[in-house]
Short mmCIF file of C-alpha atoms and ligand atoms in Angstrom, two decimals:
data_model
loop_
_atom_site.label_atom_id
_atom_site.label_comp_id
_atom_site.label_asym_id
_atom_site.label_seq_id
_atom_site.Cartn_x
_atom_site.Cartn_y
_atom_site.Cartn_z
CA MET F 1 12.97 17.55 -18.28
CA PRO F 2 13.65 17.81 -14.46
CA THR F 3 15.57 15.96 -11.62
CA VAL F 4 12.55 14.32 -9.40
CA LEU F 5 12.62 13.78 -6.43
CA GLY F 6 10.16 10.50 -5.38
CA LEU F 7 10.19 9.27 -1.57
CA ASP F 8 7.76 5.97 -0.18
CA SER F 9 6.40 5.68 3.69
CA SER F 10 5.34 2.66 3.14
CA THR F 11 4.54 -0.01 6.21
CA GLN F 12 8.07 -1.17 7.28
CA SER F 13 10.66 1.60 5.93
CA ILE F 14 10.36 5.29 4.74
CA SER F 15 12.71 5.25 1.10
CA ALA F 16 13.43 8.25 -1.63
CA VAL F 17 14.78 8.16 -5.43
CA ILE F 18 16.38 10.40 -7.00
CA LEU F 19 15.79 10.63 -10.95
CA ASP F 20 16.91 12.17 -14.32
CA THR F 21 13.94 11.94 -16.13
CA ASP F 22 16.53 12.77 -19.33
CA SER F 23 17.87 10.35 -18.65
CA GLY F 24 16.26 7.82 -17.43
CA GLU F 25 18.95 7.53 -14.91
CA LEU F 26 17.73 6.41 -10.60
CA LEU F 27 20.61 8.67 -9.24
CA ALA F 28 20.38 7.89 -5.44
CA GLU F 29 17.86 5.74 -3.80
CA ALA F 30 17.93 4.91 -0.19
CA GLY F 31 15.82 4.41 2.77
CA VAL F 32 15.37 4.09 6.70
CA ASN F 33 13.68 1.09 7.97
CA PHE F 34 11.67 1.91 11.40
CA GLY F 35 12.06 -1.45 12.75
CA ASN F 36 16.27 -1.61 12.57
CA ASP F 37 17.00 2.39 12.10
CA LEU F 38 14.47 3.94 14.93
CA PRO F 39 14.12 0.69 17.65
CA GLN F 40 13.30 3.08 20.50
CA TYR F 41 9.39 3.48 19.52
CA GLY F 42 9.85 -0.72 19.61
CA GLN F 43 7.39 -0.97 16.10
CA PRO F 44 9.92 -3.37 15.01
CA SER F 45 7.48 -3.81 11.53
CA GLY F 46 6.25 -0.59 11.98
CA TYR F 47 3.21 -0.70 13.77
CA ASP F 48 3.26 -1.38 17.45
CA PRO F 49 2.27 -4.96 18.16
CA SER F 50 0.49 -4.14 21.20
CA GLY F 51 -2.84 -3.30 19.21
CA ALA F 52 -5.65 -5.49 21.42
CA ARG F 53 -8.92 -7.15 19.55
CA GLY F 54 -8.17 -6.10 16.26
CA GLU F 55 -5.70 -2.82 15.98
CA VAL F 56 -3.28 -1.47 14.09
CA HIS F 57 -1.26 1.79 14.76
CA SER F 58 1.48 3.20 14.28
CA ASN F 59 3.74 5.90 15.76
CA PRO F 60 3.25 9.33 13.16
CA MET F 61 6.03 11.01 14.70
CA MET F 62 8.13 7.91 13.67
CA TRP F 63 7.43 8.46 10.15
CA VAL F 64 8.61 11.54 10.75
CA GLU F 65 11.37 11.50 12.58
CA GLY F 66 12.06 8.84 10.09
CA LEU F 67 12.03 10.76 6.68
CA ASP F 68 15.03 13.71 9.11
CA LEU F 69 17.28 11.52 8.95
CA LEU F 70 16.68 9.69 5.59
CA LEU F 71 17.51 13.27 4.24
CA GLY F 72 20.39 13.96 7.10
CA LYS F 73 21.60 10.74 6.16
CA MET F 74 21.77 11.33 2.13
CA LYS F 75 22.72 14.43 3.04
CA ALA F 76 26.19 13.34 4.54
CA GLU F 77 26.11 11.01 1.68
CA GLY F 78 26.43 13.58 -0.05
CA VAL F 79 23.69 13.72 -2.69
CA ASP F 80 23.25 17.45 -3.28
CA PHE F 81 19.18 17.85 -3.40
CA SER F 82 19.58 21.23 -5.21
CA HIS F 83 18.73 20.12 -9.01
CA ILE F 84 15.66 18.62 -7.58
CA SER F 85 12.97 20.59 -9.75
CA ALA F 86 9.85 18.47 -7.87
CA VAL F 87 9.30 16.22 -4.87
CA SER F 88 6.65 13.91 -4.92
CA GLY F 89 5.46 10.68 -2.55
CA SER F 90 3.76 8.17 -2.07
CA GLY F 91 1.61 6.81 1.26
CA GLN F 92 0.49 3.55 2.30
CA GLN F 93 -2.90 3.55 2.34
CA HIS F 94 -4.75 4.53 4.70
CA GLY F 95 -3.49 4.96 7.24
CA SER F 96 -4.55 8.56 9.06
CA VAL F 97 -3.45 11.08 10.94
CA TYR F 98 -5.13 13.50 13.09
CA LEU F 99 -3.80 17.73 13.82
CA LYS F 100 -4.73 19.79 15.66
CA SER F 101 -4.83 23.57 14.36
CA CYS F 102 -1.63 24.31 14.99
CA PHE F 103 -0.14 22.04 12.41
CA GLY F 104 -0.70 23.91 10.03
CA LYS F 105 1.28 27.00 11.47
CA LYS F 106 3.90 24.82 12.69
CA LEU F 107 4.89 23.86 9.06
CA ALA F 108 4.71 28.17 8.12
CA SER F 109 7.09 28.73 10.37
CA LEU F 110 9.01 24.82 10.73
CA ASP F 111 12.12 26.01 12.45
CA ALA F 112 15.46 24.25 9.90
CA SER F 113 17.85 23.81 13.20
CA GLN F 114 15.76 21.54 15.03
CA ASP F 115 13.37 18.61 14.34
CA LEU F 116 10.43 18.26 12.35
CA LYS F 117 9.60 14.87 15.31
CA ASP F 118 10.39 17.83 17.97
CA GLN F 119 7.81 20.78 16.18
CA LEU F 120 5.19 18.59 15.15
CA ALA F 121 4.39 16.44 17.81
CA GLY F 122 2.36 18.59 20.54
CA CYS F 123 0.04 19.09 17.34
CA LEU F 124 -1.54 15.53 17.17
CA THR F 125 -4.69 14.47 18.58
CA ARG F 126 -4.29 11.45 18.22
CA THR F 127 -0.74 9.83 19.01
CA SER F 128 -1.17 6.81 17.30
CA SER F 129 -2.19 6.35 13.85
CA PRO F 130 -3.83 3.54 12.58
CA ILE F 131 -3.56 1.81 10.05
CA TRP F 132 -4.62 -0.49 6.64
CA MET F 133 -3.35 -3.47 8.65
CA ASP F 134 -6.15 -2.47 11.42
CA SER F 135 -9.72 -4.43 11.53
CA SER F 136 -11.15 -2.84 14.63
CA THR F 137 -14.21 -2.10 13.05
CA ALA F 138 -16.73 -4.07 12.53
CA GLU F 139 -18.90 -2.39 14.35
CA GLU F 140 -19.06 1.28 13.21
CA CYS F 141 -18.30 0.14 9.20
CA ALA F 142 -22.09 -1.58 9.77
CA GLU F 143 -23.33 1.50 11.58
CA ILE F 144 -21.90 3.46 8.13
CA ALA F 145 -23.62 0.70 5.91
CA GLU F 146 -26.70 1.24 7.92
CA THR F 147 -27.25 5.15 7.44
CA VAL F 148 -26.34 5.13 3.93
CA GLY F 149 -28.99 2.68 2.58
CA GLY F 150 -25.98 -0.17 2.54
CA ASN F 151 -23.31 -1.74 1.22
CA ASP F 152 -24.05 -1.44 -2.35
CA GLU F 153 -25.01 1.64 -1.99
CA VAL F 154 -21.69 2.67 -0.01
CA CYS F 155 -20.01 0.80 -3.31
CA ARG F 156 -22.30 1.97 -6.12
CA ARG F 157 -20.54 6.18 -4.02
CA SER F 158 -17.52 4.73 -2.93
CA GLY F 159 -16.02 2.33 -4.60
CA SER F 160 -15.53 -0.43 -2.69
CA ILE F 161 -18.62 -1.58 0.22
CA MET F 162 -17.56 -0.56 3.68
CA VAL F 163 -13.70 -1.90 4.69
CA GLU F 164 -12.09 -1.76 8.59
CA ARG F 165 -9.46 -0.36 6.93
CA PHE F 166 -9.92 2.30 5.50
CA THR F 167 -10.29 5.61 7.04
CA GLY F 168 -14.08 6.37 7.30
CA SER F 169 -15.31 3.59 9.62
CA GLN F 170 -11.58 4.74 12.06
CA ILE F 171 -12.63 8.43 12.09
CA ARG F 172 -16.08 6.78 13.62
CA LYS F 173 -14.76 5.02 16.28
CA PHE F 174 -12.15 8.04 17.25
CA PHE F 175 -14.89 10.30 17.55
CA LYS F 176 -17.17 7.67 19.04
CA THR F 177 -14.32 6.74 21.76
CA GLU F 178 -12.66 9.87 22.06
CA PRO F 179 -15.34 12.70 21.46
CA GLN F 180 -12.60 15.17 23.37
CA ALA F 181 -10.14 15.03 20.85
CA TYR F 182 -12.38 13.73 17.88
CA ALA F 183 -13.65 17.84 19.12
CA GLU F 184 -10.19 18.71 18.91
CA THR F 185 -9.55 17.76 15.79
CA GLU F 186 -8.80 20.17 13.01
CA VAL F 187 -7.37 18.20 10.25
CA ILE F 188 -7.28 14.57 9.52
CA HIS F 189 -5.02 13.56 6.42
CA LEU F 190 -4.46 10.25 4.95
CA VAL F 191 -0.22 9.34 5.64
CA SER F 192 0.53 10.41 1.81
CA SER F 193 -1.80 14.82 2.81
CA PHE F 194 0.60 14.50 5.59
CA PHE F 195 3.39 13.78 4.38
CA ALA F 196 2.34 16.11 1.32
CA SER F 197 1.60 18.49 3.60
CA ILE F 198 4.66 18.39 5.41
CA PHE F 199 6.52 19.05 1.78
CA ALA F 200 4.83 22.23 0.35
CA GLY F 201 4.80 24.03 3.95
CA LYS F 202 1.10 23.83 4.48
CA ASN F 203 -2.15 22.09 4.54
CA VAL F 204 -2.72 20.60 1.11
CA ALA F 205 -5.06 17.62 -0.85
CA ILE F 206 -6.36 14.23 -0.66
CA ASP F 207 -5.57 13.46 -4.55
CA HIS F 208 -8.51 11.22 -6.19
CA GLY F 209 -6.01 7.62 -5.42
CA ASP F 210 -5.59 7.03 -2.04
CA GLY F 211 -8.74 9.48 -1.20
CA ALA F 212 -11.22 6.40 -2.87
CA GLY F 213 -9.29 4.30 -0.06
CA MET F 214 -11.39 6.21 2.55
CA ASN F 215 -15.80 5.43 2.13
CA LEU F 216 -15.66 8.92 2.18
CA MET F 217 -14.55 9.64 -1.44
CA SER F 218 -17.25 10.27 -4.70
CA LEU F 219 -15.58 7.96 -7.65
CA ALA F 220 -18.13 9.30 -10.01
CA SER F 221 -17.36 13.33 -8.81
CA GLY F 222 -14.27 13.17 -7.27
CA GLU F 223 -15.66 15.08 -4.25
CA TRP F 224 -16.29 13.94 -1.07
CA ASP F 225 -19.72 12.20 -0.84
CA GLU F 226 -21.94 14.39 1.52
CA ALA F 227 -23.98 11.20 2.52
CA LEU F 228 -21.02 8.94 3.67
CA VAL F 229 -18.98 12.30 5.34
CA SER F 230 -21.88 12.60 7.01
CA ALA F 231 -23.31 8.93 8.13
CA THR F 232 -19.20 8.71 9.73
CA ALA F 233 -18.79 11.24 12.30
CA GLU F 234 -20.40 14.63 13.23
CA GLY F 235 -18.19 17.75 11.80
CA LEU F 236 -16.59 15.29 10.28
CA ALA F 237 -17.35 17.19 6.49
CA GLU F 238 -14.94 20.48 8.05
CA LYS F 239 -12.38 18.11 9.20
CA LEU F 240 -11.51 16.41 5.82
CA PRO F 241 -8.84 18.42 3.84
CA ALA F 242 -10.10 18.77 -0.28
CA VAL F 243 -9.74 16.25 -2.65
CA ALA F 244 -8.46 16.69 -5.73
CA LEU F 245 -6.54 15.73 -8.95
CA SER F 246 -3.59 13.42 -8.41
CA ALA F 247 -1.32 16.14 -10.71
CA THR F 248 -1.98 19.08 -8.25
CA LEU F 249 0.90 21.60 -7.54
CA SER F 250 0.81 22.57 -4.26
CA GLY F 251 3.53 24.48 -4.28
CA SER F 252 7.12 25.19 -3.55
CA ILE F 253 9.27 23.85 -0.96
CA SER F 254 8.49 24.84 2.30
CA SER F 255 11.92 26.38 3.67
CA TYR F 256 12.82 23.77 6.18
CA PHE F 257 13.60 21.45 3.81
CA VAL F 258 16.07 24.95 2.05
CA GLU F 259 17.62 25.76 4.84
CA LYS F 260 18.30 22.48 5.73
CA TYR F 261 19.03 20.31 3.31
CA GLY F 262 20.18 22.23 0.48
CA PHE F 263 16.67 22.04 -1.83
CA SER F 264 16.55 24.95 -4.60
CA SER F 265 13.36 27.45 -2.71
CA GLU F 266 11.74 26.85 -6.74
CA CYS F 267 11.88 23.03 -5.86
CA GLU F 268 8.12 22.14 -6.95
CA THR F 269 5.30 20.05 -3.98
CA VAL F 270 3.23 17.52 -6.21
CA ILE F 271 1.01 15.80 -4.15
CA TRP F 272 1.19 12.09 -2.97
CA SER F 273 -0.66 9.67 -3.78
CA GLY F 274 -0.93 5.87 -1.63
CA ASP F 275 1.62 3.27 -2.34
CA ASN F 276 -0.95 1.14 -5.19
CA PRO F 277 -1.65 3.95 -7.09
CA CYS F 278 1.79 5.30 -7.23
CA SER F 279 3.13 1.64 -8.11
CA LEU F 280 0.47 1.30 -10.41
CA ILE F 281 2.49 4.48 -12.89
CA GLY F 282 5.84 2.80 -11.50
CA MET F 283 5.01 0.20 -13.18
CA GLY F 284 4.09 1.32 -16.10
CA ALA F 285 1.02 0.37 -16.85
CA ALA F 286 -0.97 3.60 -16.26
CA MET F 287 -3.58 3.24 -19.18
CA PRO F 288 -5.80 -0.06 -19.18
CA GLY F 289 -4.10 -3.77 -20.30
CA LYS F 290 -1.47 -4.91 -17.61
CA ILE F 291 -2.00 -6.42 -14.62
CA VAL F 292 0.13 -5.95 -11.73
CA ILE F 293 1.28 -8.04 -8.65
CA SER F 294 3.21 -6.36 -6.13
CA LEU F 295 4.57 -8.57 -3.19
CA GLY F 296 4.94 -6.14 -0.28
CA THR F 297 3.80 -6.41 3.61
CA SER F 298 0.66 -7.37 2.02
CA ASP F 299 0.44 -8.40 -2.08
CA THR F 300 -2.07 -6.12 -3.90
CA LEU F 301 -3.43 -7.60 -7.81
CA PHE F 302 -3.61 -3.87 -9.66
CA ALA F 303 -4.73 -2.92 -13.67
CA ALA F 304 -5.57 0.16 -14.59
CA MET F 305 -9.63 0.30 -15.65
CA SER F 306 -11.57 2.36 -18.65
CA GLU F 307 -14.97 3.09 -17.10
CA ALA F 308 -14.67 2.55 -12.45
CA LYS F 309 -15.94 -1.42 -12.16
CA THR F 310 -17.01 -2.60 -8.69
CA ASP F 311 -16.93 -6.21 -6.89
CA PRO F 312 -19.86 -7.54 -7.07
CA GLN F 313 -18.14 -9.58 -3.44
CA GLY F 314 -16.89 -6.39 -1.77
CA PHE F 315 -13.13 -7.94 -1.41
CA GLY F 316 -11.60 -5.76 -4.70
CA HIS F 317 -11.83 -2.12 -4.56
CA ALA F 318 -12.39 0.78 -8.08
CA PHE F 319 -9.85 3.86 -7.05
CA GLY F 320 -9.02 6.69 -8.79
CA ASN F 321 -5.53 6.18 -10.98
CA PRO F 322 -3.15 9.02 -11.08
CA ALA F 323 -2.82 9.03 -14.73
CA GLY F 324 -7.44 9.98 -15.22
CA GLY F 325 -9.96 7.04 -14.92
CA TYR F 326 -9.75 4.64 -12.95
CA MET F 327 -8.29 1.69 -11.10
CA SER F 328 -8.76 -1.61 -9.55
CA LEU F 329 -7.08 -3.24 -6.64
CA ILE F 330 -7.86 -6.38 -4.39
CA CYS F 331 -5.70 -6.65 -1.24
CA PHE F 332 -4.94 -9.74 0.15
CA LYS F 333 -3.08 -9.21 3.85
CA ASN F 334 -0.81 -11.86 4.23
CA GLY F 335 1.27 -10.85 2.07
CA SER F 336 5.51 -11.08 2.66
CA LEU F 337 4.92 -11.57 6.65
CA ALA F 338 3.36 -15.02 6.25
CA ARG F 339 5.93 -15.69 3.59
CA GLU F 340 8.58 -14.87 6.25
CA ALA F 341 6.81 -16.77 9.75
CA VAL F 342 7.08 -19.91 7.26
CA LYS F 343 10.31 -18.41 6.90
CA ASN F 344 11.26 -17.73 10.40
CA GLU F 345 9.20 -21.84 11.70
CA PHE F 346 11.22 -23.28 9.65
CA ASP F 347 14.42 -21.67 9.90
CA LEU F 348 14.59 -20.75 6.04
CA GLU F 349 16.94 -19.56 4.61
CA TRP F 350 14.63 -16.94 0.60
CA SER F 351 16.60 -19.40 -0.37
CA ALA F 352 14.11 -22.19 0.54
CA PHE F 353 11.77 -20.39 -2.24
CA GLU F 354 13.77 -20.36 -5.08
CA LYS F 355 13.46 -22.38 -7.65
CA GLU F 356 15.86 -24.71 -6.55
CA GLY F 357 14.20 -25.25 -3.03
CA LEU F 358 10.64 -24.75 -4.51
CA ALA F 359 12.28 -28.39 -6.83
CA GLU F 360 12.30 -30.35 -4.06
CA THR F 361 8.46 -30.74 -4.26
CA PRO F 362 6.36 -31.26 -7.19
CA ILE F 363 3.71 -28.73 -8.73
CA GLY F 364 0.41 -28.48 -6.45
CA ASN F 365 2.41 -30.40 -4.03
CA TRP F 366 1.03 -33.66 -4.03
CA GLY F 367 -2.84 -32.50 -3.36
CA LEU F 368 -1.67 -30.82 -0.04
CA MET F 369 -3.31 -27.36 0.87
CA MET F 370 -2.06 -24.38 3.66
CA LEU F 371 -4.58 -21.19 3.94
CA PRO F 372 -1.91 -19.49 4.67
CA PHE F 373 -3.74 -16.80 6.80
CA TYR F 374 -1.18 -16.41 9.93
CA GLU F 375 -2.92 -12.51 10.01
CA PRO F 376 -7.28 -12.39 9.64
CA GLU F 377 -7.30 -12.14 5.54
CA ILE F 378 -8.93 -9.46 4.21
CA THR F 379 -9.15 -11.28 0.75
CA PRO F 380 -11.48 -13.22 1.76
CA LEU F 381 -12.66 -11.65 5.36
CA LEU F 382 -11.40 -14.56 6.87
CA ASP F 383 -9.99 -15.36 10.45
CA THR F 384 -8.44 -19.34 10.81
CA GLY F 385 -6.88 -18.45 13.95
CA GLY F 386 -3.32 -19.06 11.35
CA PRO F 387 -2.42 -20.88 8.62
CA ILE F 388 -4.42 -24.52 8.37
CA PHE F 389 -3.87 -27.70 5.60
CA SER F 390 -6.04 -29.76 4.10
CA GLU F 391 -4.76 -33.21 5.59
CA GLU F 392 -3.00 -33.68 8.43
CA GLY F 393 -0.01 -34.61 9.37
CA GLU F 394 3.75 -34.22 9.35
CA ARG F 395 5.18 -32.12 6.54
CA SER F 396 8.31 -31.15 5.09
CA ALA F 397 10.35 -27.69 5.51
CA ALA F 398 9.42 -27.77 1.33
CA GLN F 399 6.41 -29.26 1.24
CA VAL F 400 4.74 -26.15 3.54
CA ALA F 401 7.53 -23.38 1.54
CA ARG F 402 5.28 -24.48 -1.39
CA ALA F 403 2.21 -24.15 0.54
CA VAL F 404 2.21 -20.77 1.46
CA VAL F 405 2.90 -19.92 -1.87
CA GLU F 406 0.52 -21.83 -3.39
CA GLY F 407 -1.78 -20.97 -1.60
CA GLN F 408 -1.36 -17.13 -1.40
CA PHE F 409 -1.64 -16.91 -5.90
CA LEU F 410 -4.90 -20.01 -5.84
CA ASN F 411 -6.74 -17.45 -3.21
CA MET F 412 -5.64 -14.80 -5.87
CA ARG F 413 -6.92 -16.70 -9.27
CA LEU F 414 -10.05 -17.00 -7.22
CA HIS F 415 -10.83 -13.47 -6.48
CA PHE F 416 -9.60 -11.53 -9.03
CA SER F 417 -12.18 -13.03 -11.74
CA TRP F 418 -14.85 -9.61 -10.77
CA LEU F 419 -12.14 -7.84 -13.64
CA GLU F 420 -13.15 -10.45 -16.14
CA VAL F 421 -9.26 -9.54 -18.00
CA GLU F 422 -7.58 -12.15 -19.04
CA PRO F 423 -4.30 -11.40 -18.06
CA THR F 424 -1.67 -12.26 -20.74
CA ARG F 425 1.10 -11.82 -19.18
CA ILE F 426 1.60 -10.16 -15.48
CA SER F 427 4.42 -7.79 -14.06
CA ILE F 428 5.50 -8.66 -10.15
CA THR F 429 7.25 -5.82 -8.10
CA GLY F 430 7.97 -6.01 -4.60
CA GLY F 431 11.03 -7.40 -2.17
CA ALA F 432 9.77 -10.80 -2.99
CA SER F 433 9.32 -10.16 -7.10
CA GLN F 434 13.29 -11.28 -6.82
CA ASN F 435 12.45 -14.45 -5.68
CA ASP F 436 12.53 -16.58 -8.81
CA GLY F 437 11.01 -19.88 -7.30
CA ILE F 438 7.45 -16.83 -5.96
CA ALA F 439 7.72 -16.21 -9.72
CA GLN F 440 7.22 -19.18 -10.73
CA VAL F 441 4.56 -20.04 -8.90
CA ILE F 442 2.67 -17.11 -10.24
CA ALA F 443 3.69 -18.20 -13.92
CA ASN F 444 2.44 -21.10 -13.02
CA VAL F 445 -0.79 -20.70 -11.08
CA PHE F 446 -1.67 -17.59 -13.61
CA GLY F 447 -0.35 -19.55 -16.91
CA VAL F 448 1.23 -16.61 -18.43
CA PRO F 449 4.35 -14.91 -18.56
CA VAL F 450 5.29 -13.30 -15.42
CA ASP F 451 7.37 -9.98 -16.43
CA ARG F 452 9.94 -7.97 -13.30
CA LEU F 453 11.02 -4.10 -14.43
CA ASP F 454 13.90 -2.91 -13.19
CA VAL F 455 12.54 -0.57 -11.10
CA PRO F 456 13.44 -0.93 -7.69
CA GLY F 457 10.43 0.07 -5.43
CA SER F 458 7.72 0.54 -8.06
CA ALA F 459 5.88 3.16 -5.51
CA GLY F 460 8.34 5.11 -4.88
CA ILE F 461 10.48 5.37 -8.30
CA GLY F 462 6.20 6.48 -9.61
CA ALA F 463 6.12 9.33 -6.99
CA GLY F 464 9.70 10.96 -9.21
CA MET F 465 7.28 10.06 -12.63
CA ARG F 466 3.68 11.92 -10.43
CA ALA F 467 6.10 14.59 -10.06
CA ALA F 468 7.89 14.86 -13.19
CA HIS F 469 4.30 14.57 -14.77
CA GLY F 470 2.91 16.83 -12.15
CA VAL F 471 5.50 19.92 -13.33
CA GLY F 472 4.39 18.78 -16.84
CA GLY F 473 6.14 15.86 -17.63
CA ASP F 474 4.76 13.15 -21.00
CA LEU F 475 3.44 9.92 -18.33
CA THR F 476 4.39 7.51 -21.36
CA ASP F 477 7.65 9.40 -21.84
CA LEU F 478 8.57 8.07 -18.37
CA GLU F 479 7.29 5.05 -18.82
CA SER F 480 9.11 4.33 -21.19
CA LYS F 481 12.48 5.54 -19.67
CA PHE F 482 11.91 4.00 -16.18
CA SER F 483 9.32 1.38 -16.26
CA GLN F 484 11.46 -0.85 -18.37
CA VAL F 485 10.82 -5.60 -18.53
CA GLN F 486 13.87 -6.24 -16.65
CA GLU F 487 16.38 -8.04 -19.74
CA GLY F 488 16.47 -11.96 -18.76
CA SER F 489 14.24 -11.78 -15.73
CA THR F 490 10.69 -13.28 -17.23
CA VAL F 491 9.45 -16.37 -16.31
CA ASN F 492 7.82 -18.26 -18.74
CA PRO F 493 4.18 -21.03 -17.14
CA GLU F 494 6.18 -24.26 -17.06
CA GLU F 495 4.63 -26.99 -19.01
CA GLY F 496 1.15 -28.76 -16.89
CA ALA F 497 1.49 -25.67 -14.47
CA LYS F 498 -1.53 -24.52 -15.38
CA GLU F 499 -3.88 -28.00 -15.77
CA VAL F 500 -2.54 -29.15 -12.06
CA TYR F 501 -4.10 -25.53 -10.85
CA ASN F 502 -6.90 -25.86 -13.21
CA ALA F 503 -7.65 -28.74 -11.34
CA MET F 504 -6.63 -27.69 -8.07
CA LEU F 505 -8.99 -24.46 -7.25
CA PRO F 506 -12.75 -25.61 -6.93
CA GLY F 507 -11.14 -28.17 -3.96
CA PHE F 508 -9.66 -24.50 -3.10
CA LYS F 509 -12.79 -22.48 -3.07
CA GLY F 510 -13.89 -25.25 -1.09
CA PHE F 511 -11.53 -25.22 1.45
CA LEU F 512 -11.73 -21.87 1.77
CA GLU F 513 -15.50 -22.27 2.00
CA SER F 514 -15.20 -25.05 4.05
CA GLN F 515 -13.32 -22.54 7.08
CA SER F 516 -15.78 -18.81 6.51
CA GLY F 517 -18.21 -20.93 8.23
C1 XUL I 601 -4.17 -1.48 -0.14
C2 XUL I 601 -3.44 -1.74 1.24
C3 XUL I 601 -2.33 -1.93 1.25
C4 XUL I 601 -1.14 -0.73 1.62
C5 XUL I 601 -0.34 -1.09 1.89
O1 XUL I 601 -5.71 -1.07 -0.15
O2 XUL I 601 -4.14 -2.02 1.82
O3 XUL I 601 -1.68 -2.98 0.36
O4 XUL I 601 -1.70 0.27 1.17
O5 XUL I 601 0.81 -0.46 2.39
#
């Protein structure tokens, strides 16, 4: 079994893991943080903070420069890329990159003595990429839904109602506002397929996992949905790459990586997927039965599904499962940035969110509830203009620290019921999952044990596992090696906690509804 490279291009960073799929060892890991390592782009959290009217865009050349920086750093640290048999990756979902016809030609003849950024910058027709945090396309969502016959029909076709952060409405907005640049666009990639193309040295396909997050793919057939594509923008069918199974091989690695970083010219490339589908694999949740909560810039809850189920309320989504079949996904925009906002506002350390910190306040916070929406929330769709509390008055830092996490997970519990699964355990991943206090609140709110897995970043590990799967590796074997519960990491619910939250939930629901207008 091979040594593989898994990359993860996320909102705030790009990182890599090298896995030995024989021994189950993590051979190397490294990362580049866009804010810290590439401050010249002025995007401290990985996106342009000056976006107006809900626009959130990133500079795709910052991502590309991040990749060169990452591989250069690893090489300088002595990492030998020549043993890697296969590479794949994970991209933040929904973000899109708009390219001229020269992109394909440039990829086929990249010069290893120059940087990717200098060679590819001239191929963009749109210098910025709308990303998943963007909420500026309500109008376009409504237009597409109306053309296709309403949101129920969009959901039946694509697995989700029209969603502002999904790629379709973003493409329509570009088509309407910059028709000339749209016309010059030969290909529109997702973050995942953009990077996959760079590695393969040619334009490659979008996979079913990430493709389903565009409001353009038919969930039933796994092909582009003609009605949705033509309702989105004129001539779009010709600008979309093919859509393919996640385990699709895309040929040997581009000579750029062979010459510059020492990869073997026989290293295979496997098409990339979205971060949540990759995390599903990395968390060992490819088969139905496991619920995963990922605590990142966004918090997500996902699980494999044996059949494609859709959320009647429209907040949840059905995507392709990279292992075959489907997965559900619910995304909460106010994840780590909201927790961080509380930490910064009260000048707290993360330890304030640990068990000892949260122990200063009781489970249920004396009835204090918070809608922890520092950014307009997407589940549910709600713009409260900042966090709001159920009670007026003075609040201690400890109370607010508890309130933000309780609010986040009560909201999550309220919005996952359409999956109709009664979890018996939950696996958690992402930066904040190592925080015992936050893990305890999750266990208490859901009333089940919470496991931490031995994987440092489930999207990157999942990408590596997908690379191995693409060249014939067995997913069950890979899961047994890379997706094990970290010893001693399980957090059990505290006695009586679930009852407190059961009692709080109707009040929390009412509080949310009172703000929805
Ligand atoms: C999922 C979503 C986010 C991004 C974050 O629908 O929008 O989880 O994938 O990278």
